[in-house]
Tab-separated table of C-alpha atoms and ligand atoms in Angstrom:
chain	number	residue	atom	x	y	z
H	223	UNK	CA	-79.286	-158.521	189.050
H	224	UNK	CA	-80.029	-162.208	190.796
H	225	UNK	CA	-80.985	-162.912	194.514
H	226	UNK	CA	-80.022	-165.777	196.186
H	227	UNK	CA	-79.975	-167.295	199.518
H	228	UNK	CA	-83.451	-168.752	201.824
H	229	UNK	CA	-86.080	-168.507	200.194
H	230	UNK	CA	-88.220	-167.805	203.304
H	231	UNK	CA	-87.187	-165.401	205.644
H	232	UNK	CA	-88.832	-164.563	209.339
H	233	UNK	CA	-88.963	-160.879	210.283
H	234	UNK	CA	-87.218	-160.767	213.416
H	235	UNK	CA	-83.998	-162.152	212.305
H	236	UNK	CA	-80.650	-161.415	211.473
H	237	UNK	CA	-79.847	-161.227	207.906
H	238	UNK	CA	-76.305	-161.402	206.419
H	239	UNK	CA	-76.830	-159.570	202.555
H	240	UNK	CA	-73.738	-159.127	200.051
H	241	UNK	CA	-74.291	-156.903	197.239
H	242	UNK	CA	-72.024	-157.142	194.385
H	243	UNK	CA	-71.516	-155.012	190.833
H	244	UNK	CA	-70.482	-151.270	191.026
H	245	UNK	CA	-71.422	-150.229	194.589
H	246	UNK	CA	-68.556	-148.563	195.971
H	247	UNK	CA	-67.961	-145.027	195.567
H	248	UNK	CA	-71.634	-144.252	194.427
H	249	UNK	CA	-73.172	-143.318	197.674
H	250	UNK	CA	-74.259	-147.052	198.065
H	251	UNK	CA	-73.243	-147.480	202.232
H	252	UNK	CA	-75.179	-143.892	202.716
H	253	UNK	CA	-78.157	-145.241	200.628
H	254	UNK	CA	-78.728	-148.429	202.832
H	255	UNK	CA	-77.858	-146.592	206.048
H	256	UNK	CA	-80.776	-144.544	205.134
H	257	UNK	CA	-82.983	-147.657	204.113
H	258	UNK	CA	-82.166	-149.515	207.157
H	259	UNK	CA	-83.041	-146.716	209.404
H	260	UNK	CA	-86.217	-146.551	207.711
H	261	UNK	CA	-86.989	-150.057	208.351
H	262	UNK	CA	-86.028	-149.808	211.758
H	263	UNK	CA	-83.021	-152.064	211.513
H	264	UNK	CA	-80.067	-152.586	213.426
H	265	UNK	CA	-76.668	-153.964	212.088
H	266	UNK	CA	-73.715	-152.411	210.067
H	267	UNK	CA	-72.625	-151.962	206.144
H	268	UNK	CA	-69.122	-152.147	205.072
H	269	UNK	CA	-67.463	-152.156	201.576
H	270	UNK	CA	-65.603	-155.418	201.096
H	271	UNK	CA	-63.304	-156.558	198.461
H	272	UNK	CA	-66.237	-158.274	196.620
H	273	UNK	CA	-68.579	-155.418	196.738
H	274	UNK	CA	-70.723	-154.082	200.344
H	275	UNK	CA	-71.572	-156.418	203.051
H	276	UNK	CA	-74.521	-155.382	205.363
H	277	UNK	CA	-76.021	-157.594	208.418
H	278	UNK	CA	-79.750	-156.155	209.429
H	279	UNK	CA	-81.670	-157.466	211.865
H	280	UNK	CA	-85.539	-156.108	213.121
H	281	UNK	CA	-88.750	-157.068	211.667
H	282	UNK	CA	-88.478	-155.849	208.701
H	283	UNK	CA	-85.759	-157.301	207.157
H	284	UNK	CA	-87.598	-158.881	204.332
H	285	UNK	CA	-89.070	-155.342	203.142
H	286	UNK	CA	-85.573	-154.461	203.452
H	287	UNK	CA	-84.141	-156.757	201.101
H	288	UNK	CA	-86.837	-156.404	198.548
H	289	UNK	CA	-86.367	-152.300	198.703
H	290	UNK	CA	-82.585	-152.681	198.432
H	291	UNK	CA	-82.261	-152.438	194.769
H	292	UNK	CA	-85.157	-150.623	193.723
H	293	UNK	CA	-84.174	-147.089	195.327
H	294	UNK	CA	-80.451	-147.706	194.759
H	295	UNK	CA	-77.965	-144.570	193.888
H	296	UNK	CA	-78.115	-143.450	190.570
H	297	UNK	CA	-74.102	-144.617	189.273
H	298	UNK	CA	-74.835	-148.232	191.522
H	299	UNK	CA	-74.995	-150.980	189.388
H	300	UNK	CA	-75.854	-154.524	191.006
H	301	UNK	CA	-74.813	-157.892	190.091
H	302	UNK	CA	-76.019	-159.927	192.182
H	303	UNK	CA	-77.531	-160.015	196.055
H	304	UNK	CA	-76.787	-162.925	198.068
H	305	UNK	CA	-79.061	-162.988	201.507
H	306	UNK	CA	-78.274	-165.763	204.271
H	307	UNK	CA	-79.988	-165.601	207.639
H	308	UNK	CA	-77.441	-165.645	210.507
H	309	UNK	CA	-77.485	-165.453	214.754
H	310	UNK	CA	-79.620	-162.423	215.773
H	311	UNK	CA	-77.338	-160.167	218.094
H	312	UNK	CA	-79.447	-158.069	219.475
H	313	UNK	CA	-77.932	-155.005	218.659
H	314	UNK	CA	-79.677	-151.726	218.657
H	315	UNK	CA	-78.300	-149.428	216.497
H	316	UNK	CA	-77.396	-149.041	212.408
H	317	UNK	CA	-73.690	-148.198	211.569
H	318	UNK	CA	-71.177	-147.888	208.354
H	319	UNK	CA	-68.119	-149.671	209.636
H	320	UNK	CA	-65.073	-149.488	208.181
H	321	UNK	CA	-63.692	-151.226	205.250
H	322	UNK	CA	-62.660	-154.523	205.179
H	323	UNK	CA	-59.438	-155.148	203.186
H	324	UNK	CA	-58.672	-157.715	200.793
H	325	UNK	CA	-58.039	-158.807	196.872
H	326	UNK	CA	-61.946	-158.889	195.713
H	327	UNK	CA	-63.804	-158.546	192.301
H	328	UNK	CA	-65.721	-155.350	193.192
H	329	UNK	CA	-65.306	-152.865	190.617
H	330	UNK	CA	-65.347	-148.706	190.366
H	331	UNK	CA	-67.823	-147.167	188.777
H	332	UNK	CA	-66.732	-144.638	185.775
H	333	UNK	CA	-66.084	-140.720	186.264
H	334	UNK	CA	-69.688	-139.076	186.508
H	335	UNK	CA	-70.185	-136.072	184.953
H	336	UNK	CA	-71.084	-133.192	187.247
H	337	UNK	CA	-74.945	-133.585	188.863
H	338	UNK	CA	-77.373	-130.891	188.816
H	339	UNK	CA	-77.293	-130.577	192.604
H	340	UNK	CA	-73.332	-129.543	192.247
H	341	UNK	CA	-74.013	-127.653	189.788
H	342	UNK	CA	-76.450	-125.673	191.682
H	343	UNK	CA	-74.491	-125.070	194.574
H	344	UNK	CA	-71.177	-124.383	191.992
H	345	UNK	CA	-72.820	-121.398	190.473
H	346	UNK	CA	-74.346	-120.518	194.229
H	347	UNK	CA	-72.663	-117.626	195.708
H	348	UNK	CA	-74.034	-118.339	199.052
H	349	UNK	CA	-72.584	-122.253	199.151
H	350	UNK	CA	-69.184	-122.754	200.326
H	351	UNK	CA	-68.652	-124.443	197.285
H	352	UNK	CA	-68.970	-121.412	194.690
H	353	UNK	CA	-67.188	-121.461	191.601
H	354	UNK	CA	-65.026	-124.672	193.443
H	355	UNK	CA	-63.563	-126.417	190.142
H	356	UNK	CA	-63.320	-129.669	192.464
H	357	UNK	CA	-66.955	-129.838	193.763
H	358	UNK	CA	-68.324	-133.588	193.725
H	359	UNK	CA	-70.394	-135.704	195.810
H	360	UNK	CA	-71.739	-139.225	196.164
H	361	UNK	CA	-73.863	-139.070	192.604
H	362	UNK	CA	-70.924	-137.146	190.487
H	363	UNK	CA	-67.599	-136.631	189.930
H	364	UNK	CA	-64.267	-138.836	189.761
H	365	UNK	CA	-63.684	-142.032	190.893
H	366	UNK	CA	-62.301	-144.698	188.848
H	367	UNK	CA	-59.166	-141.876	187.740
H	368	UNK	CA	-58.538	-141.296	191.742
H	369	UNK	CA	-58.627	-144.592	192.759
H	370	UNK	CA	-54.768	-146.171	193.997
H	371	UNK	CA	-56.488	-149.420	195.286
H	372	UNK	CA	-60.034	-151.385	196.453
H	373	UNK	CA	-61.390	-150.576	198.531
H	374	UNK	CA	-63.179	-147.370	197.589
H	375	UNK	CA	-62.041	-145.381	200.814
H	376	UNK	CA	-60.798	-141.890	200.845
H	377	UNK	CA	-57.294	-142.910	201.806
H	378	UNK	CA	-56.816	-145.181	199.411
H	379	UNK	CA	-57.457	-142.216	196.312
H	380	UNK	CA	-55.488	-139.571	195.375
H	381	UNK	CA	-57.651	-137.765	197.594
H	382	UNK	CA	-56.374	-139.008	201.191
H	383	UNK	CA	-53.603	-136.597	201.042
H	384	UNK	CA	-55.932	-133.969	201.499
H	385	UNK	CA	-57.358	-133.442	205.775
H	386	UNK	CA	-60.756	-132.519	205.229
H	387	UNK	CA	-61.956	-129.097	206.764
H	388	UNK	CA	-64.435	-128.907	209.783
H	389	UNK	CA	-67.703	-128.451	207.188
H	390	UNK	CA	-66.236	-131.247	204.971
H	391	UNK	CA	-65.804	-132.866	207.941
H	392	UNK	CA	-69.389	-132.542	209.106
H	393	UNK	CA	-71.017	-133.193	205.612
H	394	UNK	CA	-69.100	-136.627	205.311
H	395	UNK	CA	-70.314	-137.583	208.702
H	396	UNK	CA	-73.748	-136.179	208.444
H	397	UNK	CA	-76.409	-138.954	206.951
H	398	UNK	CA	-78.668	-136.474	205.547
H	399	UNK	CA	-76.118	-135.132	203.464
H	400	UNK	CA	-75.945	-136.121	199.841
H	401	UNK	CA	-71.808	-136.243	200.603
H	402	UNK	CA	-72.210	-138.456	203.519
H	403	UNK	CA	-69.317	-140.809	203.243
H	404	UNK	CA	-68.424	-138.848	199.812
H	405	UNK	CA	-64.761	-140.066	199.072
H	406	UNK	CA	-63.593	-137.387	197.211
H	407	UNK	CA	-65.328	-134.726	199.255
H	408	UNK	CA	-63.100	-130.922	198.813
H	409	UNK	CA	-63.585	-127.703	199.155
H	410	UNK	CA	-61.943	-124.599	198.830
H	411	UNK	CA	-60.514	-124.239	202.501
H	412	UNK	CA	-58.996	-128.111	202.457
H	413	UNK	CA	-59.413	-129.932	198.851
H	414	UNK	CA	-57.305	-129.373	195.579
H	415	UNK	CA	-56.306	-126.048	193.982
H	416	UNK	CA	-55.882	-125.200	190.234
H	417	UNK	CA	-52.906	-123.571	189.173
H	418	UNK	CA	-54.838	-120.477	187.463
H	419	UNK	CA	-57.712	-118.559	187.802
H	420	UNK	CA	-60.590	-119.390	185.377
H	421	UNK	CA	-60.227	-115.875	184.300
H	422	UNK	CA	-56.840	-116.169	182.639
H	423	UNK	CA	-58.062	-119.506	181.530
H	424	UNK	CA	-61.110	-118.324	179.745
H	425	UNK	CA	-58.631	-115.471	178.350
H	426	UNK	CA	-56.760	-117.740	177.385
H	427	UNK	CA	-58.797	-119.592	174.919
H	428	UNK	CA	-60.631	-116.289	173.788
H	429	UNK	CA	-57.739	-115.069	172.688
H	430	UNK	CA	-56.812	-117.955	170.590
H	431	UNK	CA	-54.173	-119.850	172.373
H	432	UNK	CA	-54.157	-123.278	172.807
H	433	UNK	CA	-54.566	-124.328	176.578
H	434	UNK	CA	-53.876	-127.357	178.392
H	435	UNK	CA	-55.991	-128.318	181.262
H	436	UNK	CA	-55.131	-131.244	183.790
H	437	UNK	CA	-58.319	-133.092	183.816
H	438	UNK	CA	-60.123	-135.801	185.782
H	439	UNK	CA	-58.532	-138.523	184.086
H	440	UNK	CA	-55.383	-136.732	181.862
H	441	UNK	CA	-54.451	-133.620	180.141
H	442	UNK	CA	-57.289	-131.998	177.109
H	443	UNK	CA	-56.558	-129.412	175.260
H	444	UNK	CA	-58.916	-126.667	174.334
H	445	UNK	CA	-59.379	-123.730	172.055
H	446	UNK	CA	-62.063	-121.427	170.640
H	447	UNK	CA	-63.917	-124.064	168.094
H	448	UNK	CA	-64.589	-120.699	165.668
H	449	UNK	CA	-60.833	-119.676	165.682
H	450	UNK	CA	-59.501	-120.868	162.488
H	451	UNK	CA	-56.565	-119.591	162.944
H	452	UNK	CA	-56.070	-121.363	166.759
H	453	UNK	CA	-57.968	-125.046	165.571
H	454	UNK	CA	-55.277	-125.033	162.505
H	455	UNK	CA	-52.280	-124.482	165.177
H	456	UNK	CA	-53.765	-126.967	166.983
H	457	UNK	CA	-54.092	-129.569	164.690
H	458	UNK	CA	-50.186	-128.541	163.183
H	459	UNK	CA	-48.882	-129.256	167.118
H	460	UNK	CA	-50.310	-132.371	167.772
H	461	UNK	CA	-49.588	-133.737	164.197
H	462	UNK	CA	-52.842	-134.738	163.364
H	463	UNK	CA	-53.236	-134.373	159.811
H	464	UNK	CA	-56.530	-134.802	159.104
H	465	UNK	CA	-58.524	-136.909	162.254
H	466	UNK	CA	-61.279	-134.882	163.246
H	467	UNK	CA	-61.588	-132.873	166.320
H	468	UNK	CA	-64.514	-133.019	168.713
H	469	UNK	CA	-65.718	-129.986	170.086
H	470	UNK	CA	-67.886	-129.250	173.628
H	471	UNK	CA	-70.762	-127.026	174.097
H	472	UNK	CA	-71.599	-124.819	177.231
H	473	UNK	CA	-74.806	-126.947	177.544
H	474	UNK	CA	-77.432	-129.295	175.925
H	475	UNK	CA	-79.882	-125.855	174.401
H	476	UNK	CA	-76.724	-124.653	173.057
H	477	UNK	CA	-76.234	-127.858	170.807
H	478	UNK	CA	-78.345	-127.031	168.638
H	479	UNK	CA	-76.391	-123.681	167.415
H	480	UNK	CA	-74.031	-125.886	165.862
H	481	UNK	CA	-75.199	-129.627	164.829
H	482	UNK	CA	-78.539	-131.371	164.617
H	483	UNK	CA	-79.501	-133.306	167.189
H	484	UNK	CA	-82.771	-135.352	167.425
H	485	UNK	CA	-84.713	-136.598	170.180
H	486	UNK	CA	-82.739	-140.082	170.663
H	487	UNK	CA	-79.535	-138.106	170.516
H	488	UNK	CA	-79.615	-135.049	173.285
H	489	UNK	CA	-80.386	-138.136	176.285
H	490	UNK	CA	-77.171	-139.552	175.204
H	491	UNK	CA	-74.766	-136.633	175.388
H	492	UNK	CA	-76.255	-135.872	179.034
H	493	UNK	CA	-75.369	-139.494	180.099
H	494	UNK	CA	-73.113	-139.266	182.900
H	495	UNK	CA	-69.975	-140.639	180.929
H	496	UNK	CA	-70.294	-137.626	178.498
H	497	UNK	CA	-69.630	-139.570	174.930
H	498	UNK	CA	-68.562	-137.578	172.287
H	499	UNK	CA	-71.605	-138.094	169.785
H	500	UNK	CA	-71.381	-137.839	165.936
H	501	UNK	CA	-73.886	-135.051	164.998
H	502	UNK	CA	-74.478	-133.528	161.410
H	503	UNK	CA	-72.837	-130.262	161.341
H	504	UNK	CA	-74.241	-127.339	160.559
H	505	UNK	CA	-70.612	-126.253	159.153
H	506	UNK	CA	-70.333	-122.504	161.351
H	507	UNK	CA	-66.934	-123.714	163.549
H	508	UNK	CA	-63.693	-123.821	162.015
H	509	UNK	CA	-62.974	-125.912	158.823
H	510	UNK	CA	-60.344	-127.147	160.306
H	511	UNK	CA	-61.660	-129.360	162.841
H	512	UNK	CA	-63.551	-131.578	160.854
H	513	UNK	CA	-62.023	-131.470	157.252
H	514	UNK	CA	-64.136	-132.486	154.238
H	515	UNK	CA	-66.706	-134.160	156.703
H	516	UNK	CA	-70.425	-133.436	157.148
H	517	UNK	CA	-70.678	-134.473	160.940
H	518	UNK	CA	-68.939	-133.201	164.164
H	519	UNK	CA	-68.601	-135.009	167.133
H	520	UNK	CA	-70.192	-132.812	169.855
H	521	UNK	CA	-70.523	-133.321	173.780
H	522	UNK	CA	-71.077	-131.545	177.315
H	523	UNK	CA	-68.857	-130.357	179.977
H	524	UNK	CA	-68.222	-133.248	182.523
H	525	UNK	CA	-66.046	-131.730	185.465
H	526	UNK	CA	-66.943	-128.255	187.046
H	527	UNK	CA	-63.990	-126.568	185.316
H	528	UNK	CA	-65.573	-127.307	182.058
H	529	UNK	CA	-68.705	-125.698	183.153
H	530	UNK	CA	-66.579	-123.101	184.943
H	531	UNK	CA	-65.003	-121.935	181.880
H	532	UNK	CA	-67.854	-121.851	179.720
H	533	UNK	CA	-69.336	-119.411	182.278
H	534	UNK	CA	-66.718	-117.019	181.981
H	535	UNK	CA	-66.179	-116.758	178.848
H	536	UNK	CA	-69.885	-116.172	178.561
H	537	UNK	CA	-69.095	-113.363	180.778
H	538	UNK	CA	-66.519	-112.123	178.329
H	539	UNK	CA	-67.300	-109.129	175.960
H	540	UNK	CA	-66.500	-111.529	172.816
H	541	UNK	CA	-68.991	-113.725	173.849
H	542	UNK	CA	-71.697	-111.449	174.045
H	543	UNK	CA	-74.596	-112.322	171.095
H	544	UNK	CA	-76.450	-114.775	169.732
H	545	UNK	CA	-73.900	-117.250	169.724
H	546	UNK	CA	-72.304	-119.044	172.603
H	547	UNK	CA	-68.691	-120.643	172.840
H	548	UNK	CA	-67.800	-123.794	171.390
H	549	UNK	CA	-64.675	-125.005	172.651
H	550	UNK	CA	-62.442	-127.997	170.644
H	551	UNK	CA	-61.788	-130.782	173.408
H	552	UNK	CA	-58.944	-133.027	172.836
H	553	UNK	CA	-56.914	-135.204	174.416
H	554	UNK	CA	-53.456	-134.446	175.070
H	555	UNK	CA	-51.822	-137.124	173.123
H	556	UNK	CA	-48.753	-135.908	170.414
H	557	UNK	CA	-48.587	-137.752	167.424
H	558	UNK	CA	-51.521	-140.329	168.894
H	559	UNK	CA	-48.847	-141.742	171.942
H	560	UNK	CA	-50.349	-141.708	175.188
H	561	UNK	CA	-49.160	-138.791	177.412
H	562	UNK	CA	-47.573	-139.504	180.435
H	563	UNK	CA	-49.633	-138.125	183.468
H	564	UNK	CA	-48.328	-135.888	186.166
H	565	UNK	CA	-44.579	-135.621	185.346
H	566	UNK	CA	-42.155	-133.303	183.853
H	567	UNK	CA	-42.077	-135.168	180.601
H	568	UNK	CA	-45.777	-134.697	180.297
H	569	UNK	CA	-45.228	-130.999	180.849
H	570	UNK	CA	-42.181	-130.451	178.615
H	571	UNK	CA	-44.014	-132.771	176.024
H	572	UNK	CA	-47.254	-129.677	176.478
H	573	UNK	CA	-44.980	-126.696	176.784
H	574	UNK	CA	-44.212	-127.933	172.302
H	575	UNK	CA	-48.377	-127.964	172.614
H	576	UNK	CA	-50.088	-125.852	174.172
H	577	UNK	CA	-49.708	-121.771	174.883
H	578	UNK	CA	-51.044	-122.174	178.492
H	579	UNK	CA	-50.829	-125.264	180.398
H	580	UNK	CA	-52.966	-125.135	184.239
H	581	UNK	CA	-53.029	-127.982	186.287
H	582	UNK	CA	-53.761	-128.600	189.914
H	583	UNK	CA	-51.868	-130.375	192.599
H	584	UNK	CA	-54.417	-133.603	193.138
H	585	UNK	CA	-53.028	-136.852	191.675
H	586	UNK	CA	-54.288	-138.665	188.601
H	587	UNK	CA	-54.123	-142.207	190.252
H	588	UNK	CA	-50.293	-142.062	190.448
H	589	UNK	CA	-48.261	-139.801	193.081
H	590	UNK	CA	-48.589	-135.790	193.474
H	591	UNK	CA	-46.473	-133.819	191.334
H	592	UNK	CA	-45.259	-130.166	192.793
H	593	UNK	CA	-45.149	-128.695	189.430
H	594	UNK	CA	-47.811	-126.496	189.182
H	595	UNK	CA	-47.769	-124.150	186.123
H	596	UNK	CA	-45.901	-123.869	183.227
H	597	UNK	CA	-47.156	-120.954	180.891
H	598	UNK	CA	-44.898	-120.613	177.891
H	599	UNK	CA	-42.770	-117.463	177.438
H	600	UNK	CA	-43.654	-116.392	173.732
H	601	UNK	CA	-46.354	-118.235	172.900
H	602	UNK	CA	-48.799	-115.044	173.941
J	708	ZN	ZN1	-72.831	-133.992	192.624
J	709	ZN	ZN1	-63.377	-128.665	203.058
């Protein structure tokens, strides 16, 4: 991060700043609306093509500038922050305008794995949000996956084709809300549906079928990670001789059951991009998912339907003990070739895969597909 611009600046002045890194779709315009009111300031932010544009003016536009990057959201990263002192306007009040369009060099941030605050309100049956497999909000959830084009608005993701509800509504329009501005704000009255119940999902893998789940950013495919008999079908179906599988845990205490994990290592598999991280095994899954090796590659749920079916197949009698689930996590890819996203072939290239495939009907970057479920006759 560099500043740049007059070196001196008078309070009482209008000040054009540009901010530029990974600032859109993080919460970022929300975050300096809230700054500026603090400071008093009057003026505007806007995402541009090169990152967010914001004009203050008051007198404390220098404590603004120097507080800008030192509170900023926690998925924001900043390149650079370019201040020039323009015309004061006079104006009175602090808004977000809307987005400026344009070719720029801004970029998305990553897919953020599910905060604690969404979490929270996921497993709260008093928020309108309970057991919601789509929850998000400015500090989690996709972004980079939903994105069609810059900049970071709601239209232009897969999310636009979704009208948001009255409370969505409200919450995107309210600044105290921590989904003010929110892109990919949903909930169950107006956002995304999945095409099964987690029920029948976590049935599914508990009784040893393979099951295909559309994903933030493509298809995974799960099963029971102590299920010899499931990991081996697994591995036959996708052709992968002898790679190893990674598996996920319900939560960062539960690692513990199954690998070793010191002190450097548990920070790192609750980083927000959820990397898969090489752990020595403590060899009590199935053989088959990491032949002949002494390490397994281990991480935590990232999207609420992870975390959705861990909790019910806690919930399950199978589950019950000592011991909680352990679920292999791979990508959907036969034979190592990428799988197409969101199209029959993807789901007739599954249906040789997987027992159970659920998907929902919000697109992965490209246009919605109606196709909804596709369990396969048989394969029960
Ligand atoms: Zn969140
Ligand atoms: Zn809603």
């Amino acid at each position: 991060m560099s500043a740049s611009g007059d070196a001196i600046i008078r309070g009482g002045t209008r000040l054009r700043v540009r901010v530029s890194g990974a600032v859109q779709g993080v919460g970022f315009r929300p975050y300096i609306y809230g700054l500026a009111t603090r400071y008093r300031l009057a003026g505007f932010v806007a995402n541009d093509p090169d990152g967010v544009i914001i004009e203050v003016e008051g007198d404390l536009t220098c404590e603004f500038v120097a507080a800008l990057p030192l509170e900023s959201p926690p998925l924001a990263r900043i390149d650079h922050i370019s201040v020039q002192e323009i015309d004061a306007l006079a104006a009175k009040d602090f808004s977000i305008r809307a987005s400026e369009h344009g070719r720029g060099s801004t970029r998305i941030v990553a897919d953020a794995a599910t905060c604690q605050q969404c979490l929270d309100e996921l497993f709260d049956p008093n928020s309108r949000h309970y057991l919601y497999p789509f929850i998000n909000c400015s500090h989690c959830g996709p972004r980079y996956t939903i994105a069609e084009r810059l900049p970071y608005d709601r239209r232009n993701t897969a999310m636009g084709e979704f009208a948001m509800c009255a409370a969505c509504a409200g919450e995107y329009a309210d600044p105290a809300s921590r989904r003010f501005h929110a892109e990919a704000i949903a909930c169950p009255t107006c956002g995304p549906r999945l095409s099964h119940g987690i029920n029948d999902i976590a049935a599914g893998i508990d009784g040893g079928q393979i099951v295909a789940i559309k994903g933030v950013g493509g298809y995974q495919l799960l099963c029971d990670a102590r299920n010899h008999d499931a990991v081996q079908r697994l591995r036959r179906r996708k052709q992968r001789d002898q790679k190893p599988f990674a598996v996920m845990v319900g939560s960062v205490e539960q690692v513990s059951e199954i690998a070793e994990a010191n002190a450097a290592e548990l920070p790192l598999l609750e980083s927000v991009a959820r990397p898969i991280v090489l752990l020595p095994s403590r060899n009590n899954l199935a053989p088959a998912i990491a032949p002949g090796l002494s390490r397994v590659g281990v991480m935590l749920p990232a999207a609420p339907l992870h975390h959705l079916i861990f909790h019910a197949l806690r919930s399950t009698g199978a589950w019950h003990g000592a011991e909680g689930p352990v679920i292999v996590s791979t990508s959907a890819n036969p034979g190592g070739e990428p799988l197409p996203i969101d199209n029959a072939e993807a789901l007739r290239r599954l249906a040789g895969i997987a027992d159970l495939i659920v998907t929902h009907d919000r697109d992965i970057q490209t246009r919605a597909d109606d196709s909804v479920v596709a369990v396969v006759a048989g394969r029960r």
